[in-house]
Every structure is written in C-alpha cells, then in structure tokens.
Amino acid sequence: MRVIVLDDAIQISNEAAEIIIKQVNKKRDSVIGFATGASPVETYKRIIESYEKGEVTLKHITTFNLDEYVGLDRENVNSYYYFMKDNLFGKTDVDFEKVNFLSGQIDNIDEECARYSAKIRESGGIDIQILGIGTNGHIGFNEPSDNFADGPFAVKLTQSTIDANSKYFEAVGDKMPEYALTMGIGDIMRAKRIILIATGKSKAEAIKKLVEGEVTPACPASILKLHADVTVFVDKDSASLLGDR
Ligand code: PGA
C-alpha cells in the first residue's frame, strides 16, 4: 500500500484524476468503480475539465458504483445515482447504458445483489476502484463488523455513518435511510487497482488504523493492506496521526 501525503484536496485531485485519465486513455473501455461522498468530488471536477479540453473520452467506460441507499429512487437528490449524474456522469460523455448501480428500490435484495455480482464478473472486473473512507473505517458501506463480506449485501448503517451523512438529508427536509446496499469487501479487493482518498482531521483516526493498525473487520479499510496495488492519498490533516514513516 502506497501512502502519499499531499498538501490539500486540490493536489490530491490532480494526482488521482491523472491516474484515472491515463487508465482510460490506455484502455478506452476500462471498468471504473466510482465512489460518492465529498472525498472524490474534486477529482471528478478534474476529470470533467479534462473531458472538456478533449483530453479524455468516457464514452466507452463501464462504471460500477460502490453503494446505494435503500428506498431512494434515482431522481432523489440524495441517491448516489443522482450524485454521480450531477458530479460526473452527466457532465461528461459517459454512456448511461454502461452505468451500473445497485438499486435501492427492489423487492428482492438477494436477487439484486446476485445481479450486481454477475455484472461485475461479466465486465471482466474493475480496473480502478476509487474509495473514500468513513470516520469509522468503512469502505463503501462495509461498516465495522465481525467479518468481511465477499459480495454485495444489505447493511444497516451505523450511527457514526448516520451522523456523518444525515446533513445531506436534513438540508432537503428528509430523514436519512437506515439501510443501504453495498459492494462487499471481496468485490472491492478484486479490483485490479484501488485509489483511496481522505482529507480532513475527521479522517485522521481512520487513516491511522488503516495504515498502522492490524487487519480486522472492526476497521474494514484495513484489509486494503493485503491488496497488491493500493494508493492512499491523504492530506496533511488526515495524515496528522501517522507516526514517522
Ligand atoms: P466522505 O465519505 O467522502 O463524504 O467523507 C466517505 C465515506 O463515508 O466513505
């Protein structure tokens, strides 16, 4: 696992976007795993800028997102589908036919999870997976637990995740869902390359556990240490609890 400490989110976004753009320019039908949340937003802005300058086309990529809230339809401003449309896909030439999401609006959760697993497999696997990290060490919505999940599953969100994200729902007078569907740790670990982005003091504990702690499902991100190609981009604040390296 490479840990790269940079000054701020802007520097991180330049580096992270360059990796993704290079990947897509090398293999135009790359399979990219996207994350939502505040962490990757600047990176997505850089990708949009590159697209606008004609430096990259996203027309041929296949996308998989990490997770979705249960009960929200795609047009809900707080759905992660909406987030991706608003923050990246709709501002580039991404082909929405090649956009894959777990659906939060289904009757049969097991069937939906099996469908998503099969889709990832059929795509040939994820070339680059982008990740944020929760203050509790979650990746996707793999919350701290007693075991690592392999494939997609439905999860009850922890209080710390609800505390971190309910502001987005309160802003529009909604209550945050308590359940989500998420890719499993196995799905994430099968990605060929992983980029994790963390900024701000609130992530410092989680980054310390990820980088210096043991591999344990109590800190789901800690398993990334066992992956052969992970780059962790941190700013000075999120790196502030790391010992000398
Ligand atoms: P954030 O969320 O990027 O909004 O901080 C990251 C996460 O919860 O995985």
PDB file of C-alpha atoms and ligand atoms in Angstrom:
ATOM      1  CA  MET A   1       0.000   0.000   0.000  1.00  0.00           C
ATOM      2  CA  ARG A   2       1.466   3.339  -1.031  1.00  0.00           C
ATOM      3  CA  VAL A   3       0.549   6.250   1.225  1.00  0.00           C
ATOM      4  CA  ILE A   4       1.023   9.634  -0.419  1.00  0.00           C
ATOM      5  CA  VAL A   5       0.686  12.719   1.768  1.00  0.00           C
ATOM      6  CA  LEU A   6      -0.136  15.897  -0.168  1.00  0.00           C
ATOM      7  CA  ASP A   7      -0.955  19.435   0.925  1.00  0.00           C
ATOM      8  CA  ASP A   8      -4.647  19.525   0.177  1.00  0.00           C
ATOM      9  CA  ALA A   9      -7.642  18.172  -1.718  1.00  0.00           C
ATOM     10  CA  ILE A  10      -6.663  20.043  -4.877  1.00  0.00           C
ATOM     11  CA  GLN A  11      -3.260  18.377  -5.088  1.00  0.00           C
ATOM     12  CA  ILE A  12      -4.856  15.017  -4.362  1.00  0.00           C
ATOM     13  CA  SER A  13      -7.450  15.524  -7.076  1.00  0.00           C
ATOM     14  CA  ASN A  14      -4.780  16.333  -9.670  1.00  0.00           C
ATOM     15  CA  GLU A  15      -2.913  13.111  -8.904  1.00  0.00           C
ATOM     16  CA  ALA A  16      -5.979  10.889  -8.612  1.00  0.00           C
ATOM     17  CA  ALA A  17      -7.600  12.262 -11.778  1.00  0.00           C
ATOM     18  CA  GLU A  18      -4.382  11.754 -13.723  1.00  0.00           C
ATOM     19  CA  ILE A  19      -4.303   8.075 -12.773  1.00  0.00           C
ATOM     20  CA  ILE A  20      -7.876   7.576 -13.933  1.00  0.00           C
ATOM     21  CA  ILE A  21      -7.429   9.564 -17.153  1.00  0.00           C
ATOM     22  CA  LYS A  22      -4.243   7.655 -18.015  1.00  0.00           C
ATOM     23  CA  GLN A  23      -6.052   4.367 -17.390  1.00  0.00           C
ATOM     24  CA  VAL A  24      -8.950   5.342 -19.683  1.00  0.00           C
ATOM     25  CA  ASN A  25      -6.619   6.657 -22.374  1.00  0.00           C
ATOM     26  CA  LYS A  26      -4.659   3.398 -22.241  1.00  0.00           C
ATOM     27  CA  LYS A  27      -7.810   1.218 -22.338  1.00  0.00           C
ATOM     28  CA  ARG A  28     -10.821   3.193 -23.504  1.00  0.00           C
ATOM     29  CA  ASP A  29     -13.302   0.533 -22.355  1.00  0.00           C
ATOM     30  CA  SER A  30     -11.895   0.472 -18.826  1.00  0.00           C
ATOM     31  CA  VAL A  31     -14.126  -0.604 -15.973  1.00  0.00           C
ATOM     32  CA  ILE A  32     -14.077   2.040 -13.260  1.00  0.00           C
ATOM     33  CA  GLY A  33     -15.507   1.665  -9.779  1.00  0.00           C
ATOM     34  CA  PHE A  34     -16.742   5.009  -8.520  1.00  0.00           C
ATOM     35  CA  ALA A  35     -17.369   6.290  -5.010  1.00  0.00           C
ATOM     36  CA  THR A  36     -19.688   9.019  -3.808  1.00  0.00           C
ATOM     37  CA  GLY A  37     -19.280  11.400  -0.872  1.00  0.00           C
ATOM     38  CA  ALA A  38     -17.227  14.561  -0.502  1.00  0.00           C
ATOM     39  CA  SER A  39     -13.811  12.910  -0.904  1.00  0.00           C
ATOM     40  CA  PRO A  40     -13.765  12.262  -4.674  1.00  0.00           C
ATOM     41  CA  VAL A  41     -15.657  15.405  -5.762  1.00  0.00           C
ATOM     42  CA  GLU A  42     -12.558  17.456  -6.637  1.00  0.00           C
ATOM     43  CA  THR A  43     -11.145  14.502  -8.556  1.00  0.00           C
ATOM     44  CA  TYR A  44     -14.362  14.298 -10.564  1.00  0.00           C
ATOM     45  CA  LYS A  45     -14.072  18.032 -11.309  1.00  0.00           C
ATOM     46  CA  ARG A  46     -10.572  17.480 -12.716  1.00  0.00           C
ATOM     47  CA  ILE A  47     -11.859  14.631 -14.898  1.00  0.00           C
ATOM     48  CA  ILE A  48     -14.678  16.867 -16.192  1.00  0.00           C
ATOM     49  CA  GLU A  49     -12.123  19.580 -17.029  1.00  0.00           C
ATOM     50  CA  SER A  50     -10.004  17.066 -18.940  1.00  0.00           C
ATOM     51  CA  TYR A  51     -13.071  15.838 -20.791  1.00  0.00           C
ATOM     52  CA  GLU A  52     -13.999  19.427 -21.708  1.00  0.00           C
ATOM     53  CA  LYS A  53     -10.494  20.032 -23.039  1.00  0.00           C
ATOM     54  CA  GLY A  54     -10.772  16.929 -25.195  1.00  0.00           C
ATOM     55  CA  GLU A  55      -8.058  15.099 -23.283  1.00  0.00           C
ATOM     56  CA  VAL A  56     -10.203  12.065 -22.494  1.00  0.00           C
ATOM     57  CA  THR A  57     -13.445  10.417 -23.523  1.00  0.00           C
ATOM     58  CA  LEU A  58     -15.504   8.398 -21.051  1.00  0.00           C
ATOM     59  CA  LYS A  59     -17.889   7.166 -23.742  1.00  0.00           C
ATOM     60  CA  HIS A  60     -16.610   3.615 -23.692  1.00  0.00           C
ATOM     61  CA  ILE A  61     -16.055   3.037 -19.977  1.00  0.00           C
ATOM     62  CA  THR A  62     -18.231   0.765 -17.884  1.00  0.00           C
ATOM     63  CA  THR A  63     -18.935   2.045 -14.375  1.00  0.00           C
ATOM     64  CA  PHE A  64     -19.873   0.395 -11.102  1.00  0.00           C
ATOM     65  CA  ASN A  65     -20.725   2.383  -8.005  1.00  0.00           C
ATOM     66  CA  LEU A  66     -19.988   1.142  -4.546  1.00  0.00           C
ATOM     67  CA  ASP A  67     -23.328   1.589  -2.873  1.00  0.00           C
ATOM     68  CA  GLU A  68     -26.843   2.998  -2.795  1.00  0.00           C
ATOM     69  CA  TYR A  69     -29.362   3.847  -0.103  1.00  0.00           C
ATOM     70  CA  VAL A  70     -32.329   1.518   0.266  1.00  0.00           C
ATOM     71  CA  GLY A  71     -35.608   3.219  -0.557  1.00  0.00           C
ATOM     72  CA  LEU A  72     -34.357   6.105  -2.686  1.00  0.00           C
ATOM     73  CA  ASP A  73     -35.203   6.309  -6.349  1.00  0.00           C
ATOM     74  CA  ARG A  74     -32.672   7.551  -8.872  1.00  0.00           C
ATOM     75  CA  GLU A  75     -34.144  11.028  -9.105  1.00  0.00           C
ATOM     76  CA  ASN A  76     -33.922  11.629  -5.352  1.00  0.00           C
ATOM     77  CA  VAL A  77     -31.235  14.309  -4.881  1.00  0.00           C
ATOM     78  CA  ASN A  78     -29.661  12.218  -2.133  1.00  0.00           C
ATOM     79  CA  SER A  79     -29.465   8.995  -4.114  1.00  0.00           C
ATOM     80  CA  TYR A  80     -25.964   8.099  -5.133  1.00  0.00           C
ATOM     81  CA  TYR A  81     -27.136   7.647  -8.707  1.00  0.00           C
ATOM     82  CA  TYR A  82     -28.193  11.299  -8.703  1.00  0.00           C
ATOM     83  CA  PHE A  83     -24.873  12.255  -7.103  1.00  0.00           C
ATOM     84  CA  MET A  84     -22.872  10.598  -9.881  1.00  0.00           C
ATOM     85  CA  LYS A  85     -25.069  12.096 -12.590  1.00  0.00           C
ATOM     86  CA  ASP A  86     -24.665  15.519 -11.031  1.00  0.00           C
ATOM     87  CA  ASN A  87     -20.966  15.344 -10.153  1.00  0.00           C
ATOM     88  CA  LEU A  88     -19.513  13.448 -13.108  1.00  0.00           C
ATOM     89  CA  PHE A  89     -21.536  11.298 -15.466  1.00  0.00           C
ATOM     90  CA  GLY A  90     -23.960  13.972 -16.678  1.00  0.00           C
ATOM     91  CA  LYS A  91     -21.132  16.444 -17.258  1.00  0.00           C
ATOM     92  CA  THR A  92     -19.129  14.114 -19.479  1.00  0.00           C
ATOM     93  CA  ASP A  93     -19.890  11.713 -22.310  1.00  0.00           C
ATOM     94  CA  VAL A  94     -20.366   8.693 -20.015  1.00  0.00           C
ATOM     95  CA  ASP A  95     -22.790   6.300 -21.704  1.00  0.00           C
ATOM     96  CA  PHE A  96     -25.596   5.768 -19.190  1.00  0.00           C
ATOM     97  CA  GLU A  97     -26.209   2.334 -20.723  1.00  0.00           C
ATOM     98  CA  LYS A  98     -22.852   1.331 -19.263  1.00  0.00           C
ATOM     99  CA  VAL A  99     -23.522   2.802 -15.818  1.00  0.00           C
ATOM    100  CA  ASN A 100     -24.144   0.142 -13.183  1.00  0.00           C
ATOM    101  CA  PHE A 101     -25.703   0.750  -9.814  1.00  0.00           C
ATOM    102  CA  LEU A 102     -27.120  -1.312  -7.022  1.00  0.00           C
ATOM    103  CA  SER A 103     -30.787  -0.393  -6.944  1.00  0.00           C
ATOM    104  CA  GLY A 104     -32.184   0.751  -3.632  1.00  0.00           C
ATOM    105  CA  GLN A 105     -35.691   0.212  -4.965  1.00  0.00           C
ATOM    106  CA  ILE A 106     -36.211  -3.520  -5.235  1.00  0.00           C
ATOM    107  CA  ASP A 107     -38.300  -6.205  -3.564  1.00  0.00           C
ATOM    108  CA  ASN A 108     -35.700  -8.939  -3.577  1.00  0.00           C
ATOM    109  CA  ILE A 109     -32.386  -7.842  -2.113  1.00  0.00           C
ATOM    110  CA  ASP A 110     -30.665 -11.192  -2.672  1.00  0.00           C
ATOM    111  CA  GLU A 111     -31.544 -11.178  -6.375  1.00  0.00           C
ATOM    112  CA  GLU A 112     -30.317  -7.612  -6.731  1.00  0.00           C
ATOM    113  CA  CYS A 113     -27.002  -8.419  -5.048  1.00  0.00           C
ATOM    114  CA  ALA A 114     -26.543 -11.525  -7.218  1.00  0.00           C
ATOM    115  CA  ARG A 115     -27.335  -9.469 -10.335  1.00  0.00           C
ATOM    116  CA  TYR A 116     -24.686  -6.895  -9.427  1.00  0.00           C
ATOM    117  CA  SER A 117     -22.060  -9.536  -8.664  1.00  0.00           C
ATOM    118  CA  ALA A 118     -22.698 -11.178 -12.014  1.00  0.00           C
ATOM    119  CA  LYS A 119     -22.461  -7.811 -13.811  1.00  0.00           C
ATOM    120  CA  ILE A 120     -19.083  -7.067 -12.260  1.00  0.00           C
ATOM    121  CA  ARG A 121     -17.823 -10.525 -13.226  1.00  0.00           C
ATOM    122  CA  GLU A 122     -19.170 -10.256 -16.785  1.00  0.00           C
ATOM    123  CA  SER A 123     -17.472  -6.874 -17.222  1.00  0.00           C
ATOM    124  CA  GLY A 124     -14.104  -8.573 -16.764  1.00  0.00           C
ATOM    125  CA  GLY A 125     -13.524  -6.943 -13.386  1.00  0.00           C
ATOM    126  CA  ILE A 126     -12.869  -3.434 -12.136  1.00  0.00           C
ATOM    127  CA  ASP A 127      -9.663  -1.831 -13.421  1.00  0.00           C
ATOM    128  CA  ILE A 128      -9.593   1.001 -10.896  1.00  0.00           C
ATOM    129  CA  GLN A 129     -11.769   1.325  -7.808  1.00  0.00           C
ATOM    130  CA  ILE A 130     -11.985   4.736  -6.173  1.00  0.00           C
ATOM    131  CA  LEU A 131     -12.715   4.800  -2.451  1.00  0.00           C
ATOM    132  CA  GLY A 132     -13.336   7.258   0.340  1.00  0.00           C
ATOM    133  CA  ILE A 133     -13.150   6.109   3.943  1.00  0.00           C
ATOM    134  CA  GLY A 134     -15.666   6.609   6.734  1.00  0.00           C
ATOM    135  CA  THR A 135     -14.657   8.097  10.066  1.00  0.00           C
ATOM    136  CA  ASN A 136     -15.319   4.576  11.401  1.00  0.00           C
ATOM    137  CA  GLY A 137     -13.065   2.964   8.783  1.00  0.00           C
ATOM    138  CA  HIS A 138     -15.839   1.828   6.448  1.00  0.00           C
ATOM    139  CA  ILE A 139     -15.271   1.478   2.704  1.00  0.00           C
ATOM    140  CA  GLY A 140     -18.348   1.542   0.536  1.00  0.00           C
ATOM    141  CA  PHE A 141     -20.899   0.843   3.239  1.00  0.00           C
ATOM    142  CA  ASN A 142     -18.935  -2.048   4.695  1.00  0.00           C
ATOM    143  CA  GLU A 143     -19.370  -0.950   8.279  1.00  0.00           C
ATOM    144  CA  PRO A 144     -17.197  -2.223  11.162  1.00  0.00           C
ATOM    145  CA  SER A 145     -18.290  -5.784  11.825  1.00  0.00           C
ATOM    146  CA  ASP A 146     -17.143  -9.259  12.905  1.00  0.00           C
ATOM    147  CA  ASN A 147     -16.396 -10.429   9.415  1.00  0.00           C
ATOM    148  CA  PHE A 148     -15.538  -9.240   5.918  1.00  0.00           C
ATOM    149  CA  ALA A 149     -18.373  -9.668   3.403  1.00  0.00           C
ATOM    150  CA  ASP A 150     -17.476 -11.006  -0.031  1.00  0.00           C
ATOM    151  CA  GLY A 151     -20.213  -9.920  -2.428  1.00  0.00           C
ATOM    152  CA  PRO A 152     -22.841  -7.168  -2.335  1.00  0.00           C
ATOM    153  CA  PHE A 153     -25.227  -7.142   0.622  1.00  0.00           C
ATOM    154  CA  ALA A 154     -27.741  -5.025   2.511  1.00  0.00           C
ATOM    155  CA  VAL A 155     -26.358  -3.264   5.558  1.00  0.00           C
ATOM    156  CA  LYS A 156     -27.837  -1.400   8.499  1.00  0.00           C
ATOM    157  CA  LEU A 157     -25.870   1.812   8.698  1.00  0.00           C
ATOM    158  CA  THR A 158     -24.057   2.604  11.920  1.00  0.00           C
ATOM    159  CA  GLN A 159     -24.776   5.669  13.995  1.00  0.00           C
ATOM    160  CA  SER A 160     -21.433   7.233  13.012  1.00  0.00           C
ATOM    161  CA  THR A 161     -22.343   6.948   9.320  1.00  0.00           C
ATOM    162  CA  ILE A 162     -25.780   8.393  10.011  1.00  0.00           C
ATOM    163  CA  ASP A 163     -24.148  11.235  11.971  1.00  0.00           C
ATOM    164  CA  ALA A 164     -21.743  11.918   9.095  1.00  0.00           C
ATOM    165  CA  ASN A 165     -24.310  11.865   6.275  1.00  0.00           C
ATOM    166  CA  SER A 166     -27.638  12.972   7.715  1.00  0.00           C
ATOM    167  CA  LYS A 167     -26.781  16.628   6.985  1.00  0.00           C
ATOM    168  CA  TYR A 168     -27.414  15.992   3.287  1.00  0.00           C
ATOM    169  CA  PHE A 169     -30.919  14.705   4.038  1.00  0.00           C
ATOM    170  CA  GLU A 170     -31.745  17.371   6.615  1.00  0.00           C
ATOM    171  CA  ALA A 171     -30.867  20.030   4.015  1.00  0.00           C
ATOM    172  CA  VAL A 172     -33.886  18.927   1.964  1.00  0.00           C
ATOM    173  CA  GLY A 173     -36.140  18.074   4.920  1.00  0.00           C
ATOM    174  CA  ASP A 174     -35.737  14.290   4.586  1.00  0.00           C
ATOM    175  CA  LYS A 175     -34.751  11.574   7.011  1.00  0.00           C
ATOM    176  CA  MET A 176     -31.675   9.544   6.126  1.00  0.00           C
ATOM    177  CA  PRO A 177     -32.376   5.890   5.267  1.00  0.00           C
ATOM    178  CA  GLU A 178     -31.056   3.395   7.816  1.00  0.00           C
ATOM    179  CA  TYR A 179     -30.191   0.735   5.253  1.00  0.00           C
ATOM    180  CA  ALA A 180     -28.052   0.632   2.144  1.00  0.00           C
ATOM    181  CA  LEU A 181     -26.844  -1.860  -0.422  1.00  0.00           C
ATOM    182  CA  THR A 182     -23.102  -2.028  -0.833  1.00  0.00           C
ATOM    183  CA  MET A 183     -20.454  -3.920  -2.745  1.00  0.00           C
ATOM    184  CA  GLY A 184     -18.716  -6.330  -0.407  1.00  0.00           C
ATOM    185  CA  ILE A 185     -15.088  -6.260   0.628  1.00  0.00           C
ATOM    186  CA  GLY A 186     -14.440  -9.111  -1.814  1.00  0.00           C
ATOM    187  CA  ASP A 187     -15.779  -7.031  -4.705  1.00  0.00           C
ATOM    188  CA  ILE A 188     -13.501  -4.163  -3.726  1.00  0.00           C
ATOM    189  CA  MET A 189     -10.451  -6.379  -3.214  1.00  0.00           C
ATOM    190  CA  ARG A 190     -10.916  -7.975  -6.652  1.00  0.00           C
ATOM    191  CA  ALA A 191     -10.395  -4.572  -8.325  1.00  0.00           C
ATOM    192  CA  LYS A 192      -7.044  -4.540 -10.100  1.00  0.00           C
ATOM    193  CA  ARG A 193      -6.070  -1.185  -8.669  1.00  0.00           C
ATOM    194  CA  ILE A 194      -7.502   0.839  -5.779  1.00  0.00           C
ATOM    195  CA  ILE A 195      -7.228   4.557  -5.037  1.00  0.00           C
ATOM    196  CA  LEU A 196      -8.397   5.767  -1.637  1.00  0.00           C
ATOM    197  CA  ILE A 197      -8.824   9.476  -0.932  1.00  0.00           C
ATOM    198  CA  ALA A 198      -9.119  11.012   2.536  1.00  0.00           C
ATOM    199  CA  THR A 199      -8.987  14.622   3.641  1.00  0.00           C
ATOM    200  CA  GLY A 200      -9.599  16.467   6.884  1.00  0.00           C
ATOM    201  CA  LYS A 201      -8.974  15.892  10.594  1.00  0.00           C
ATOM    202  CA  SER A 202     -12.155  13.825  10.957  1.00  0.00           C
ATOM    203  CA  LYS A 203     -10.463  11.052   8.951  1.00  0.00           C
ATOM    204  CA  ALA A 204      -7.191  11.030  10.916  1.00  0.00           C
ATOM    205  CA  GLU A 205      -8.170   8.151  13.267  1.00  0.00           C
ATOM    206  CA  ALA A 206      -9.430   6.000  10.425  1.00  0.00           C
ATOM    207  CA  ILE A 207      -6.266   6.650   8.392  1.00  0.00           C
ATOM    208  CA  LYS A 208      -4.087   5.734  11.357  1.00  0.00           C
ATOM    209  CA  LYS A 209      -5.955   2.451  11.774  1.00  0.00           C
ATOM    210  CA  LEU A 210      -5.787   1.766   8.037  1.00  0.00           C
ATOM    211  CA  VAL A 211      -2.056   2.421   7.751  1.00  0.00           C
ATOM    212  CA  GLU A 212      -0.722   1.338  11.143  1.00  0.00           C
ATOM    213  CA  GLY A 213      -3.349  -0.970  12.606  1.00  0.00           C
ATOM    214  CA  GLU A 214      -3.925  -4.702  12.219  1.00  0.00           C
ATOM    215  CA  VAL A 215      -6.132  -6.181   9.519  1.00  0.00           C
ATOM    216  CA  THR A 216      -9.531  -6.519  11.172  1.00  0.00           C
ATOM    217  CA  PRO A 217     -13.179  -6.258  10.116  1.00  0.00           C
ATOM    218  CA  ALA A 218     -13.527  -3.814  13.012  1.00  0.00           C
ATOM    219  CA  CYS A 219     -11.799  -1.400  10.586  1.00  0.00           C
ATOM    220  CA  PRO A 220     -12.946  -2.653   7.165  1.00  0.00           C
ATOM    221  CA  ALA A 221     -10.456  -0.474   5.242  1.00  0.00           C
ATOM    222  CA  SER A 222      -7.582  -2.254   6.998  1.00  0.00           C
ATOM    223  CA  ILE A 223      -7.919  -5.183   4.599  1.00  0.00           C
ATOM    224  CA  LEU A 224      -6.572  -2.976   1.808  1.00  0.00           C
ATOM    225  CA  LYS A 225      -3.093  -3.705   3.183  1.00  0.00           C
ATOM    226  CA  LEU A 226      -3.463  -7.174   1.664  1.00  0.00           C
ATOM    227  CA  HIS A 227      -4.112  -5.811  -1.854  1.00  0.00           C
ATOM    228  CA  ALA A 228      -1.180  -5.626  -4.266  1.00  0.00           C
ATOM    229  CA  ASP A 229      -1.946  -2.202  -5.780  1.00  0.00           C
ATOM    230  CA  VAL A 230      -3.450   0.381  -3.447  1.00  0.00           C
ATOM    231  CA  THR A 231      -2.618   4.083  -3.422  1.00  0.00           C
ATOM    232  CA  VAL A 232      -3.863   6.068  -0.435  1.00  0.00           C
ATOM    233  CA  PHE A 233      -3.940   9.827  -0.997  1.00  0.00           C
ATOM    234  CA  VAL A 234      -4.145  11.801   2.229  1.00  0.00           C
ATOM    235  CA  ASP A 235      -3.861  15.481   3.035  1.00  0.00           C
ATOM    236  CA  LYS A 236      -1.832  16.759   5.985  1.00  0.00           C
ATOM    237  CA  ASP A 237      -4.872  16.793   8.292  1.00  0.00           C
ATOM    238  CA  SER A 238      -5.983  13.228   7.645  1.00  0.00           C
ATOM    239  CA  ALA A 239      -2.323  12.119   7.924  1.00  0.00           C
ATOM    240  CA  SER A 240      -1.796  14.028  11.165  1.00  0.00           C
ATOM    241  CA  LEU A 241      -1.887  10.983  13.475  1.00  0.00           C
ATOM    242  CA  LEU A 242       0.515   8.884  11.404  1.00  0.00           C
ATOM    243  CA  GLY A 243       3.843   8.120  13.041  1.00  0.00           C
ATOM    244  CA  ASP A 244       7.174   8.722  11.306  1.00  0.00           C
ATOM    245  CA  ARG A 245       7.294   6.763   8.098  1.00  0.00           C
TER     246      ARG A 245
HETATM  247  P1  PGA B   1     -16.954  11.391   2.537  1.00  0.00           P
HETATM  248  O1  PGA B   1     -17.436   9.911   2.857  1.00  0.00           O
HETATM  249  O2  PGA B   1     -16.141  11.298   1.296  1.00  0.00           O
HETATM  250  O3  PGA B   1     -18.217  12.171   2.344  1.00  0.00           O
HETATM  251  O4  PGA B   1     -16.156  11.849   3.704  1.00  0.00           O
HETATM  252  C1  PGA B   1     -16.549   8.861   2.706  1.00  0.00           C
HETATM  253  C2  PGA B   1     -17.197   7.585   3.155  1.00  0.00           C
HETATM  254  O5  PGA B   1     -18.083   7.628   4.028  1.00  0.00           O
HETATM  255  O6  PGA B   1     -16.807   6.526   2.646  1.00  0.00           O
END
